[in-house]
Coordinates of N, CA and C in Angstrom, one line a residue:
X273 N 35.4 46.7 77.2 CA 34.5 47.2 76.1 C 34.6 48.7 76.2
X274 N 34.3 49.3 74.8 CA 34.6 50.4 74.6 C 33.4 51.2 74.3
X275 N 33.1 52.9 74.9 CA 31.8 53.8 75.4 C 31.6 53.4 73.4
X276 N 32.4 53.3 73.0 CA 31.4 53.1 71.4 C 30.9 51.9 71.5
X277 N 31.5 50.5 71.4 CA 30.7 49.4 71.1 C 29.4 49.7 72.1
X278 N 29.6 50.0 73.1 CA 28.7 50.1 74.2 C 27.2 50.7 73.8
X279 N 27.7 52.1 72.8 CA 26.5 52.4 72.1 C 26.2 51.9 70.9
X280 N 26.6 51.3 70.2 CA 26.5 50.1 68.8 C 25.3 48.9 69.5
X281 N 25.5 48.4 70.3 CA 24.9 47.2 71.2 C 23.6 48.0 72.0
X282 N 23.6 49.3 72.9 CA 22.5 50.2 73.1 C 21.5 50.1 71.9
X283 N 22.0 51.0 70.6 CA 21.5 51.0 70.1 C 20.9 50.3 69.1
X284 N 21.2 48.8 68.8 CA 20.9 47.9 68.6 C 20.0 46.9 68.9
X285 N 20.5 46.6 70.6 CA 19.9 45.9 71.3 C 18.8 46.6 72.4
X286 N 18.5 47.9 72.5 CA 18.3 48.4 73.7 C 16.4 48.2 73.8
X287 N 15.8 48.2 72.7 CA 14.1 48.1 72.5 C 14.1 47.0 72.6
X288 N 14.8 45.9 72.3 CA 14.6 44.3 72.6 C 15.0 44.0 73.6
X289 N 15.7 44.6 74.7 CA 15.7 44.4 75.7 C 14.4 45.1 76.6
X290 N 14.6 46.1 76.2 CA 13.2 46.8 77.2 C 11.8 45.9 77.1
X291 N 11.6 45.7 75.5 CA 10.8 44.8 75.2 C 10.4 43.2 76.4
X292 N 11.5 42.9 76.4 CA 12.1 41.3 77.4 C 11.7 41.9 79.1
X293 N 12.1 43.2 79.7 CA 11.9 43.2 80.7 C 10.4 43.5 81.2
X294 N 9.5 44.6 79.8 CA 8.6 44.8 80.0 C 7.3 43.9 80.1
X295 N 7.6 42.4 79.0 CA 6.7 41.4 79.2 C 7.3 40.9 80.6
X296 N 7.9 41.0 81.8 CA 8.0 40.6 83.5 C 7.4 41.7 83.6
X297 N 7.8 42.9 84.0 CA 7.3 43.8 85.2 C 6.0 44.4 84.8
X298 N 5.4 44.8 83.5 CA 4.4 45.6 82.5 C 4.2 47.0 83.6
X299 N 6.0 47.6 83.5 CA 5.8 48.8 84.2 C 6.9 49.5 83.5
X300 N 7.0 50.3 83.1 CA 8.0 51.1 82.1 C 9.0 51.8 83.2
X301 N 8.9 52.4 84.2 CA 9.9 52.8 84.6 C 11.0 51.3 85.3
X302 N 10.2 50.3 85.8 CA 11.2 49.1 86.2 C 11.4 48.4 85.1
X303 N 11.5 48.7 83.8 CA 12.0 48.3 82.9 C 13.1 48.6 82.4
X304 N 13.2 50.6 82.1 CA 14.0 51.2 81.7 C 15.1 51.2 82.7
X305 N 14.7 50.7 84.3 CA 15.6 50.2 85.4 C 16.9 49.2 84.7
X306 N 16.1 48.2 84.4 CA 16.1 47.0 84.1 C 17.2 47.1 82.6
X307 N 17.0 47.6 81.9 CA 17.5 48.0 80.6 C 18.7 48.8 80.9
X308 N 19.1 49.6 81.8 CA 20.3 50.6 82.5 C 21.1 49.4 83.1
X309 N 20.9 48.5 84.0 CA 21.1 47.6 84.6 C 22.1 46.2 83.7
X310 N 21.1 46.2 82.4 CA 21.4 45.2 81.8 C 22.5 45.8 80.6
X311 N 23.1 47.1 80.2 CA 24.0 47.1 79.5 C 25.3 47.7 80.5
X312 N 25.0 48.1 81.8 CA 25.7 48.3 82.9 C 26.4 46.9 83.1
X313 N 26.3 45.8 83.4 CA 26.9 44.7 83.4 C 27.6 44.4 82.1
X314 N 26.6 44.4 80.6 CA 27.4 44.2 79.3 C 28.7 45.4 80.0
X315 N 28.8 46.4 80.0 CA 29.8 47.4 79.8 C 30.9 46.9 80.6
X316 N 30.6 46.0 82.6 CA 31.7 45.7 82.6 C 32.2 44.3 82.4
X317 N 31.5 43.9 81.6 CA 32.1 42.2 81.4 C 33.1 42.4 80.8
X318 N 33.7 40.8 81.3 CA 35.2 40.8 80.8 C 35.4 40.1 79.7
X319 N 35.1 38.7 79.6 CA 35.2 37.9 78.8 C 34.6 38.5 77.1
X320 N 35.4 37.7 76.1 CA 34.6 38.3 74.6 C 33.4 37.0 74.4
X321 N 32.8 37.7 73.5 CA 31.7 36.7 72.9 C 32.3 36.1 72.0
X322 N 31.2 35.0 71.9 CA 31.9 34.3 70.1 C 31.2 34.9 69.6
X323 N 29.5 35.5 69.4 CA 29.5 36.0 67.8 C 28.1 36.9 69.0
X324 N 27.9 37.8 67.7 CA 26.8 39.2 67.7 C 25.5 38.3 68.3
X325 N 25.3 36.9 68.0 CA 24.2 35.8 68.2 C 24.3 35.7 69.9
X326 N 25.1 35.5 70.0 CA 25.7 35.0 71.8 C 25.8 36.3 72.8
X327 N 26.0 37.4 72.1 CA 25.8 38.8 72.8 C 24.2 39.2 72.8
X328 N 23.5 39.0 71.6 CA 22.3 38.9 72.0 C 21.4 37.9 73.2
X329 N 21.9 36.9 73.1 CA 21.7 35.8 73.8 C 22.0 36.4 75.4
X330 N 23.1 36.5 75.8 CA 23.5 37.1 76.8 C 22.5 38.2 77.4
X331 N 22.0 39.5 76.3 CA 21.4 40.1 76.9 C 20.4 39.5 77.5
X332 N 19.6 38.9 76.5 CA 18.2 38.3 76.8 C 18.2 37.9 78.2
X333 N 19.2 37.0 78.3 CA 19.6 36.2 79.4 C 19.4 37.2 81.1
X334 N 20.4 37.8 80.5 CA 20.6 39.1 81.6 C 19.1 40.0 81.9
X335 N 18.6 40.2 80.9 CA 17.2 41.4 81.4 C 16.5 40.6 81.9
X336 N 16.4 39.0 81.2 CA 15.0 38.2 82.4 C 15.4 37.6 83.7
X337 N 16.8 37.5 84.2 CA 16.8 37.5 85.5 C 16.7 38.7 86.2
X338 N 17.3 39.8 85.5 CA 17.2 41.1 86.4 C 15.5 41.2 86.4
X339 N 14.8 40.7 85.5 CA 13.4 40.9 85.8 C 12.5 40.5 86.5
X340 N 13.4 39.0 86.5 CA 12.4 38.1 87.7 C 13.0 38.5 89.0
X341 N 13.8 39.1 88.9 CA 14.4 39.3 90.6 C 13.4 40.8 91.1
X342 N 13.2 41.9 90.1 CA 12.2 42.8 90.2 C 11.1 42.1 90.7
X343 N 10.9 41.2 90.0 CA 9.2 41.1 90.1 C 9.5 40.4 91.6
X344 N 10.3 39.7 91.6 CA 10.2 39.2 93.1 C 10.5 40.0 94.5
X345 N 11.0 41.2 93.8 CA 11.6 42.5 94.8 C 10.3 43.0 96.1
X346 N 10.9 42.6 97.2 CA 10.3 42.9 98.4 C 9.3 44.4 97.9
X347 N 10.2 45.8 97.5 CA 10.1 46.6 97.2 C 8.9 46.7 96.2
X348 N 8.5 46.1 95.8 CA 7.8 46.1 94.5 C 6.6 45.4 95.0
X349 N 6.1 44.2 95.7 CA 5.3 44.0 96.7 C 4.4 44.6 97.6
X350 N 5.4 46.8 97.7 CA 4.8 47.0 98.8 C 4.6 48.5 98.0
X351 N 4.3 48.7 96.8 CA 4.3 49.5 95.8 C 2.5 50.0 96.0
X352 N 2.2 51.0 96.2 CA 0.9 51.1 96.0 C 0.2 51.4 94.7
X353 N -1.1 51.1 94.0 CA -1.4 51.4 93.0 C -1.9 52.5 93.0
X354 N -1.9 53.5 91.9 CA -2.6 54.7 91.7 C -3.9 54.9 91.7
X355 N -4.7 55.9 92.0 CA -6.1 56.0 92.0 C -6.5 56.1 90.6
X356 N -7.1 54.9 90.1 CA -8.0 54.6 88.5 C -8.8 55.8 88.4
X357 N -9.0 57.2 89.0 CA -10.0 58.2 88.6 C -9.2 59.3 88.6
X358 N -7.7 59.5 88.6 CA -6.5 60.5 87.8 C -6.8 60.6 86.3
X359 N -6.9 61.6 86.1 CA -6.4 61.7 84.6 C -4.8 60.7 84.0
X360 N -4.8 60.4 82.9 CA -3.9 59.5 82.4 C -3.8 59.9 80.8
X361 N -2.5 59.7 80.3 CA -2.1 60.3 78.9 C -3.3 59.2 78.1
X362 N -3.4 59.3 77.2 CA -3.8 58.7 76.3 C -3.2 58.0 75.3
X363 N -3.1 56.9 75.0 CA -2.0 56.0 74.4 C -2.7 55.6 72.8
X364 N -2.2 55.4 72.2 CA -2.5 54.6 70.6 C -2.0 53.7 70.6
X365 N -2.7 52.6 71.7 CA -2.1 51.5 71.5 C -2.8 50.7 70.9
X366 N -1.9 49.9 70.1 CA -2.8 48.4 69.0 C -3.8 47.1 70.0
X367 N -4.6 46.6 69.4 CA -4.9 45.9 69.9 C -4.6 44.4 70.4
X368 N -3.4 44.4 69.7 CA -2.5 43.2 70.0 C -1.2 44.2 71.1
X369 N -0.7 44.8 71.0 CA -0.2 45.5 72.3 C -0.7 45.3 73.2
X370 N -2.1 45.6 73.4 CA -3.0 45.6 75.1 C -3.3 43.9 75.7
X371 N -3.2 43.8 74.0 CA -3.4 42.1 74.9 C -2.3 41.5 75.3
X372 N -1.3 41.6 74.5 CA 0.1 40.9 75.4 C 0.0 41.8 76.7
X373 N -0.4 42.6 77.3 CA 0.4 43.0 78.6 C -1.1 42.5 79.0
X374 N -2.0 41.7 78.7 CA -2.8 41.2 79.9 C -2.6 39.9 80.3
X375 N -1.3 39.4 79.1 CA -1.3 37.8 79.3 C -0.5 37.6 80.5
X376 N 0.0 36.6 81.1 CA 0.5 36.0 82.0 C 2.0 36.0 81.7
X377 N 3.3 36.7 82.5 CA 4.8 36.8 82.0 C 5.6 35.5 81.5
X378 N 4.7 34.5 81.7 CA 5.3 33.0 81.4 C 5.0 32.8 79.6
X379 N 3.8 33.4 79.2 CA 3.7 33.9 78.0 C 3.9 34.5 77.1
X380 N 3.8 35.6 77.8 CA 4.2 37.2 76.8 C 6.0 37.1 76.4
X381 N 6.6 36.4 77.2 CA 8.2 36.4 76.9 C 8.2 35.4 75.9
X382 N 7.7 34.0 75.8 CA 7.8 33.3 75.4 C 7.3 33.7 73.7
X383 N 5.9 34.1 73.5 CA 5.5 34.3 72.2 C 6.3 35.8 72.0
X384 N 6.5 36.5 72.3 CA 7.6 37.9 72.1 C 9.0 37.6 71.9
X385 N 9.2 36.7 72.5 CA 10.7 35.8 71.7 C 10.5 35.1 70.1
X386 N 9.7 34.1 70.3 CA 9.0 33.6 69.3 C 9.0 34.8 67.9
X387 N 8.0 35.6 68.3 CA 7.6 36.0 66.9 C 8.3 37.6 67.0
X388 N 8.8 38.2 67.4 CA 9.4 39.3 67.5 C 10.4 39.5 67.1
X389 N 11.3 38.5 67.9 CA 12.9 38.2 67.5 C 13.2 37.5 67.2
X390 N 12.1 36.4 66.6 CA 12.8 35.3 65.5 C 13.6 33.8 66.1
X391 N 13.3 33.6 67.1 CA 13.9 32.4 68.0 C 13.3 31.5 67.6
X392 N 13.7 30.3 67.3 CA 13.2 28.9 67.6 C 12.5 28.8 69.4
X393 N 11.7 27.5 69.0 CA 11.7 27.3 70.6 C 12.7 26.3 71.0
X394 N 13.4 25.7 70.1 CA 14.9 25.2 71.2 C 15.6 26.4 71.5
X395 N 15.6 26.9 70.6 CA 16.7 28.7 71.9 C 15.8 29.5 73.0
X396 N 14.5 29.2 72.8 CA 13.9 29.5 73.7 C 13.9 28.9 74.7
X397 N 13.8 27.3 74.9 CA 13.9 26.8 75.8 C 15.6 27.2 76.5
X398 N 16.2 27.1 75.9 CA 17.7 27.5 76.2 C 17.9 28.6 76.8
X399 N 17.5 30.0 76.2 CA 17.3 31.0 77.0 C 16.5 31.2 78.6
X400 N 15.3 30.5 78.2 CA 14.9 30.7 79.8 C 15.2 29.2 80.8
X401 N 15.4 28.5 80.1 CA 15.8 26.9 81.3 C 15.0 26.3 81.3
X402 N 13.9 26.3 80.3 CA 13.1 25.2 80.0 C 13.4 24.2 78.9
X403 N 11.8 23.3 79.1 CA 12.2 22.5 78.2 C 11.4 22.5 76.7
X404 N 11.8 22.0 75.9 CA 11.3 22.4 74.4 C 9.8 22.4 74.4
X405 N 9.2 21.3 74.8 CA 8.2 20.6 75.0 C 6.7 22.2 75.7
X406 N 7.6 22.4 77.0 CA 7.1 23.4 77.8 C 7.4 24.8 77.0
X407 N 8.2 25.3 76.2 CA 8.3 26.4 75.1 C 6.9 26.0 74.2
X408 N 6.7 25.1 73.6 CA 5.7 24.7 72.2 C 4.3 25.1 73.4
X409 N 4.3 24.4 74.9 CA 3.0 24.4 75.3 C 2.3 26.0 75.7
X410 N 3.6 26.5 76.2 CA 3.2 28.1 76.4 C 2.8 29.1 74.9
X411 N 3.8 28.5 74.1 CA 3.3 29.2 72.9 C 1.9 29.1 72.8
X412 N 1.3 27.7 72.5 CA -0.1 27.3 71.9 C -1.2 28.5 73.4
X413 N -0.7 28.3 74.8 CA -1.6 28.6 75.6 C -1.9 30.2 75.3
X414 N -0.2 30.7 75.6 CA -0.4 32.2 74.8 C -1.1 32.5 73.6
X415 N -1.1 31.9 72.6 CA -1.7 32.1 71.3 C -3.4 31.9 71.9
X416 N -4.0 30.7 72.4 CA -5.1 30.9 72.4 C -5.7 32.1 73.4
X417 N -4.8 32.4 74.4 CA -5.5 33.4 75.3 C -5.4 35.0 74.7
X418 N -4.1 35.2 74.0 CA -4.4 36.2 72.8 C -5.4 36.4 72.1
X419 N -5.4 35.1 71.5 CA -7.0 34.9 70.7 C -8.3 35.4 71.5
X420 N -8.7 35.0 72.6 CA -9.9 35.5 73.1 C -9.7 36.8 73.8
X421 N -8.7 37.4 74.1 CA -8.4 38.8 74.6 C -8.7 39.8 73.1
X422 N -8.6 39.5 71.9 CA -8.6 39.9 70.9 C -10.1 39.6 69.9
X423 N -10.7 38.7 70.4 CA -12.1 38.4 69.8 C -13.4 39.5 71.3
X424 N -12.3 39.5 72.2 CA -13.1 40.2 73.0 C -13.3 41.8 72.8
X425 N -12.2 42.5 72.1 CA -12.1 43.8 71.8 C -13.1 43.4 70.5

């Protein structure tokens, strides 16, 4: 692969992937980790894709194990949290933004695939190794826990 396609595919693919890592980790710098990581391997793979569909696919693929392996990272385990009485930027965030990052990672991937990027839930189930059945039930659980995270605000 060549430093152009490499930024054609960056720049294409690179918010949907951050997007994928940040519903695992809901930490921006082990994302942007995560997102460096994940066109670092695209750059040196060898084999060609069959279509722009399967290179997406591929990524996806690629940022949610590099993510679940973060979240599982010894390192990340022994991370301390910051003191809640620092000053902090101030964000304009929506109210459906705040609630996906309070849902559970088994959800927020799944409805963020769903309605973001336009997946069925048979590709869904395909992309993460589940089964169709278990894609439809996370959706509905996500959707209702959205719902009350959002009737709450």
């Amino acid at each position: 692969m060549d430093n152009d396609q490499l930024t054609l595919y960056i720049t294409k693919y690179g918010d949907m992937v951050f997007r994928v890592a940040y519903s695992y980790t809901k930490n921006r710098p082990d994302s942007q980790d995560i997102v460096q990581d994940t066109f670092l391997r695209l750059y040196r793979y060898e084999k060609p894709f069959d279509s722009e569909e399967h290179t997406k696919a591929w990524l996806i693929r690629t940022a949610v194990n590099l993510a679940k392996n973060n979240v599982r990272s010894v390192w990340v385990s022994r991370r301390a949290e910051l003191d809640e009485s620092l000053p902090a930027p101030q964000h304009s965030d929506s109210g459906l933004s705040a609630a996906m990052q309070k849902l559970d990672k088994k959800y927020s991937i799944v409805i963020y695939l769903y309605y973001f990027e336009g997946y069925s839930t048979a590709e869904i189930a395909k992309l993460l190794r589940l089964t169709d059945s278990n894609v439809k039930a996370r959706l509905k659980r996500g959707r209702d826990k959205l719902r009350g995270f959002l009737s709450e605000d």
